[in-house]
PDB file of C-alpha atoms in Angstrom:
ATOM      1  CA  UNK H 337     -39.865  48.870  15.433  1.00 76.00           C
ATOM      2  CA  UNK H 338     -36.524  49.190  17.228  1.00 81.00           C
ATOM      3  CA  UNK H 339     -37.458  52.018  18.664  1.00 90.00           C
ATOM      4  CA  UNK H 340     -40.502  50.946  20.090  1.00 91.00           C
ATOM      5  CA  UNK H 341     -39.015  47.897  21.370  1.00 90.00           C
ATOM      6  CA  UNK H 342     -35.910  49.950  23.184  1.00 91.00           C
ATOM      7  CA  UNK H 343     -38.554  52.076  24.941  1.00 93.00           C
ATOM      8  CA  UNK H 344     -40.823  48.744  26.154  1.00 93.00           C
ATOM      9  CA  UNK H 345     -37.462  47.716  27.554  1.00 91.00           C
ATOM     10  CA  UNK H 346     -36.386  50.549  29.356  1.00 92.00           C
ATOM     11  CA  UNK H 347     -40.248  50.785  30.706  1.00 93.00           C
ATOM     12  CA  UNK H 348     -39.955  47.719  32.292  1.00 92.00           C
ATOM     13  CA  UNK H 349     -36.960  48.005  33.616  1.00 88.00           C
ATOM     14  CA  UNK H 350     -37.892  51.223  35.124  1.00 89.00           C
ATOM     15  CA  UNK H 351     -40.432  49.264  36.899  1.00 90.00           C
ATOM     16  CA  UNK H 352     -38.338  46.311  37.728  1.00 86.00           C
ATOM     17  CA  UNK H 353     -35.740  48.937  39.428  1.00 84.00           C
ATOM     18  CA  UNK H 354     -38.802  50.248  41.662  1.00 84.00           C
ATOM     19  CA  UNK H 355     -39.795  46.811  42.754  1.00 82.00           C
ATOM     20  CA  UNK H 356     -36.275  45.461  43.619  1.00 76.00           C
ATOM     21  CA  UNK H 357     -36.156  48.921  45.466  1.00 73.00           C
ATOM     22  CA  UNK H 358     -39.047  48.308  47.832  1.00 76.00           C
ATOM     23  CA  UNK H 359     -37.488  44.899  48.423  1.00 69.00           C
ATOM     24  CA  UNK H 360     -34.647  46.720  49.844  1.00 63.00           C
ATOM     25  CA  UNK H 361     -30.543  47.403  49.432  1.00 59.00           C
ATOM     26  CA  UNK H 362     -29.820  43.067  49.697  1.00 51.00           C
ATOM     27  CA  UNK H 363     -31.950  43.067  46.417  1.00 52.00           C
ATOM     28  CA  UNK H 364     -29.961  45.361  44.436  1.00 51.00           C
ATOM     29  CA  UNK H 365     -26.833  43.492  43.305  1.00 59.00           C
ATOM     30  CA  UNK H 366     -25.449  45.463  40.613  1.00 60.00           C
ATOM     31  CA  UNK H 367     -25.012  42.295  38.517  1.00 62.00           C
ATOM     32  CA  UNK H 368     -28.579  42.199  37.871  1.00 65.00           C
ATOM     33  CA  UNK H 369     -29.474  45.832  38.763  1.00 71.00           C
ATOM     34  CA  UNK H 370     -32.330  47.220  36.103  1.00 80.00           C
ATOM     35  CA  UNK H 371     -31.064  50.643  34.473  1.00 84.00           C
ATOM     36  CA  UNK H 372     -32.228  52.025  31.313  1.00 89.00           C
ATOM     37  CA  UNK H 373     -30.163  51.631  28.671  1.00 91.00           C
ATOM     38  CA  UNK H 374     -27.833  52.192  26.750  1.00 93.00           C
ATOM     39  CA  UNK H 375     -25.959  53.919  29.623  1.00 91.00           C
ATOM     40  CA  UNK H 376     -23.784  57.086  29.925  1.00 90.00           C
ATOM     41  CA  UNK H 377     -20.687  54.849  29.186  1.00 91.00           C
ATOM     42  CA  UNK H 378     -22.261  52.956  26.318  1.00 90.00           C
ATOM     43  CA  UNK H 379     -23.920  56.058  24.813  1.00 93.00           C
ATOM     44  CA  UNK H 380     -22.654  59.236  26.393  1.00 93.00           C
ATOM     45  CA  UNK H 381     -24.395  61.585  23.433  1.00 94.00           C
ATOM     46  CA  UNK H 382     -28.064  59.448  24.277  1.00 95.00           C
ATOM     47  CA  UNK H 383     -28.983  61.515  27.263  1.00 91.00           C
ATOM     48  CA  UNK H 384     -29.838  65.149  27.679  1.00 88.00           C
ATOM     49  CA  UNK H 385     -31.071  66.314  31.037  1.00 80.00           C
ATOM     50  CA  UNK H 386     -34.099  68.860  30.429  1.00 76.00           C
ATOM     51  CA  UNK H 387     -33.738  72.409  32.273  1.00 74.00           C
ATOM     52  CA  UNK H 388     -35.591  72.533  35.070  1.00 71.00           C
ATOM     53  CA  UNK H 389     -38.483  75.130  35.485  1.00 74.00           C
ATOM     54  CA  UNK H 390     -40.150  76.485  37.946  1.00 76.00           C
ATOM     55  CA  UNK H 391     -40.044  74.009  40.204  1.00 72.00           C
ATOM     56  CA  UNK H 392     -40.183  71.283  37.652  1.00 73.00           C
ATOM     57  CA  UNK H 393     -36.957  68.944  38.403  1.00 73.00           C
ATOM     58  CA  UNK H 394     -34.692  68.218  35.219  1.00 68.00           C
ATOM     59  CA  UNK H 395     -34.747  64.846  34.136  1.00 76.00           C
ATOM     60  CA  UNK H 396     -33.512  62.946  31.475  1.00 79.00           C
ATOM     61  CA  UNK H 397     -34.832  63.216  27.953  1.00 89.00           C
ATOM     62  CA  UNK H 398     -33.434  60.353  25.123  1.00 93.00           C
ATOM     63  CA  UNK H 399     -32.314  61.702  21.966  1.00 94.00           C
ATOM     64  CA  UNK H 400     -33.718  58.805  19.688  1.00 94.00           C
ATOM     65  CA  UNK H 401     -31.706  59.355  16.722  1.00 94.00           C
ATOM     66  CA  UNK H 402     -29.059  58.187  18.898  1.00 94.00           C
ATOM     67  CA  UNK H 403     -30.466  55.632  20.510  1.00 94.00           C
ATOM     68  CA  UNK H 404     -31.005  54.044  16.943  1.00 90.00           C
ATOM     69  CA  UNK H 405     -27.500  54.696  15.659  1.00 88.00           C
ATOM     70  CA  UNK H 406     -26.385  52.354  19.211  1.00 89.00           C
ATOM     71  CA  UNK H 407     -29.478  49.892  19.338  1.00 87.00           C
ATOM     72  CA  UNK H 408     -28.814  48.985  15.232  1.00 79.00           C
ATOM     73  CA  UNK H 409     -25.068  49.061  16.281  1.00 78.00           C
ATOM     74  CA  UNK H 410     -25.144  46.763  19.109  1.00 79.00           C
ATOM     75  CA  UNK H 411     -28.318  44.170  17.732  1.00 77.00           C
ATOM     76  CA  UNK H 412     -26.946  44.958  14.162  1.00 69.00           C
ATOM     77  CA  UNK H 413     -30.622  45.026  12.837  1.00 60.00           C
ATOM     78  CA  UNK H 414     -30.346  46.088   9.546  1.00 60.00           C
ATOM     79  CA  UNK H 415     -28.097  44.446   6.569  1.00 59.00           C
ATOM     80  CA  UNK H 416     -26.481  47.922   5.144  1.00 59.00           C
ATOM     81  CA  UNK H 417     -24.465  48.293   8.631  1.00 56.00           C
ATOM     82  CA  UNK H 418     -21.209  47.041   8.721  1.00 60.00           C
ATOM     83  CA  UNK H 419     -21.371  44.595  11.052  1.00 65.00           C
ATOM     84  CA  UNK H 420     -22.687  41.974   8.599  1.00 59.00           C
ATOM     85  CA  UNK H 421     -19.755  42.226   7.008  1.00 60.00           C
ATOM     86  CA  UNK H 422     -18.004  40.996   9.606  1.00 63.00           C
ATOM     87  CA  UNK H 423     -20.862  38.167  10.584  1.00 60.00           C
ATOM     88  CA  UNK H 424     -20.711  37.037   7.166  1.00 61.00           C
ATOM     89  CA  UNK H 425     -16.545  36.876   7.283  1.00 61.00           C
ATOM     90  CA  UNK H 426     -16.992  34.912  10.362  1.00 58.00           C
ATOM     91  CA  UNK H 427     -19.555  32.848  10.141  1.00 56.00           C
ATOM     92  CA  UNK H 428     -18.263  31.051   6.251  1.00 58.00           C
ATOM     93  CA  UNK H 429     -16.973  28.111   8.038  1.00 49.00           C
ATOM     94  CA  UNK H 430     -19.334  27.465  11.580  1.00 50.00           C
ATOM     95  CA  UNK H 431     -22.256  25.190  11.067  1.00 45.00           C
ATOM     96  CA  UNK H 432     -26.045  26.980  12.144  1.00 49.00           C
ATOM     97  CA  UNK H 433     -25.667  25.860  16.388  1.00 51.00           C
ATOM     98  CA  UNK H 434     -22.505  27.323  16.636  1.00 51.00           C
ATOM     99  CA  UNK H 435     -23.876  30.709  14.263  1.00 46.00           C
ATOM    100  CA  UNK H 436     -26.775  30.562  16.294  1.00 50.00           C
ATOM    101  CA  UNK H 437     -24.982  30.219  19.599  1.00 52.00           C
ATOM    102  CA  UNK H 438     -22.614  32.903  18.796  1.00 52.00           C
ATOM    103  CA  UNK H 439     -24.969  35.483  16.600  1.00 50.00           C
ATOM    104  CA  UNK H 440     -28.320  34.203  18.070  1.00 50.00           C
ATOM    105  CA  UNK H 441     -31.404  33.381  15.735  1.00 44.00           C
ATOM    106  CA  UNK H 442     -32.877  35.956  15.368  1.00 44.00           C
ATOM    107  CA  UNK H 443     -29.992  38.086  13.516  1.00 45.00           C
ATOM    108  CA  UNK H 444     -29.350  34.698  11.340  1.00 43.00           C
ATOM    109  CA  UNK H 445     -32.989  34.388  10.405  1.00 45.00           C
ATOM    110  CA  UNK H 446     -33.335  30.750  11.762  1.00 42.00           C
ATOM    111  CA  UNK H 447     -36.784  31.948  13.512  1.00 39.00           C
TER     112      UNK H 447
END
């Protein structure tokens, strides 16, 4: 599931990044630049660059267990993390648009 999802992402922004790079430098504003994610910053223990053999370059290779730990960390996908806790201490007083607004829908189960 999360996985899978994470890895459509980062496919399509792979591609994205090669189109707005045939389009030329004006079309790469960092703003809205597509990069895999999470980054180095976000997730510096994510990536491992693969030796490089015989000619082979190196290139990046995910380590999906933590990729999960960040993706269920940042999305909060699962109840047991701790960050429903601290949804459920803020959201006691908000009515659903301003949950929804703040949380989004999907993580409040409104679709």
């Amino acid at each position: 599931g999360s996985l899978w999802l994470w890895q459509a992402h980062n496919k399509v922004n792979e591609r994205l990044a090669a189109e707005e790079a045939e389009d030329g430098p004006a079309a790469l504003f960092q703003e809205y630049a597509k990069a895999q994610w999470p980054s180095r910053t976000v997730c510096p223990h994510c990536h491992q660059l693969s030796r490089p053999q015989h000619g082979v370059t190196a290139h990046v290779q995910w380590r999906h267990d933590e990729v999960l730990r960040v993706v269920n960390e940042h999305y909060c996908l699962e109840p047991r993390f701790e960050c429903w806790a601290t949804i459920s201490l803020h959201t006691q007083h908000k009515a659903p648009a301003e949950l929804s607004a703040t949380y989004g829908s999907l993580v409040l189960g409104i679709i």
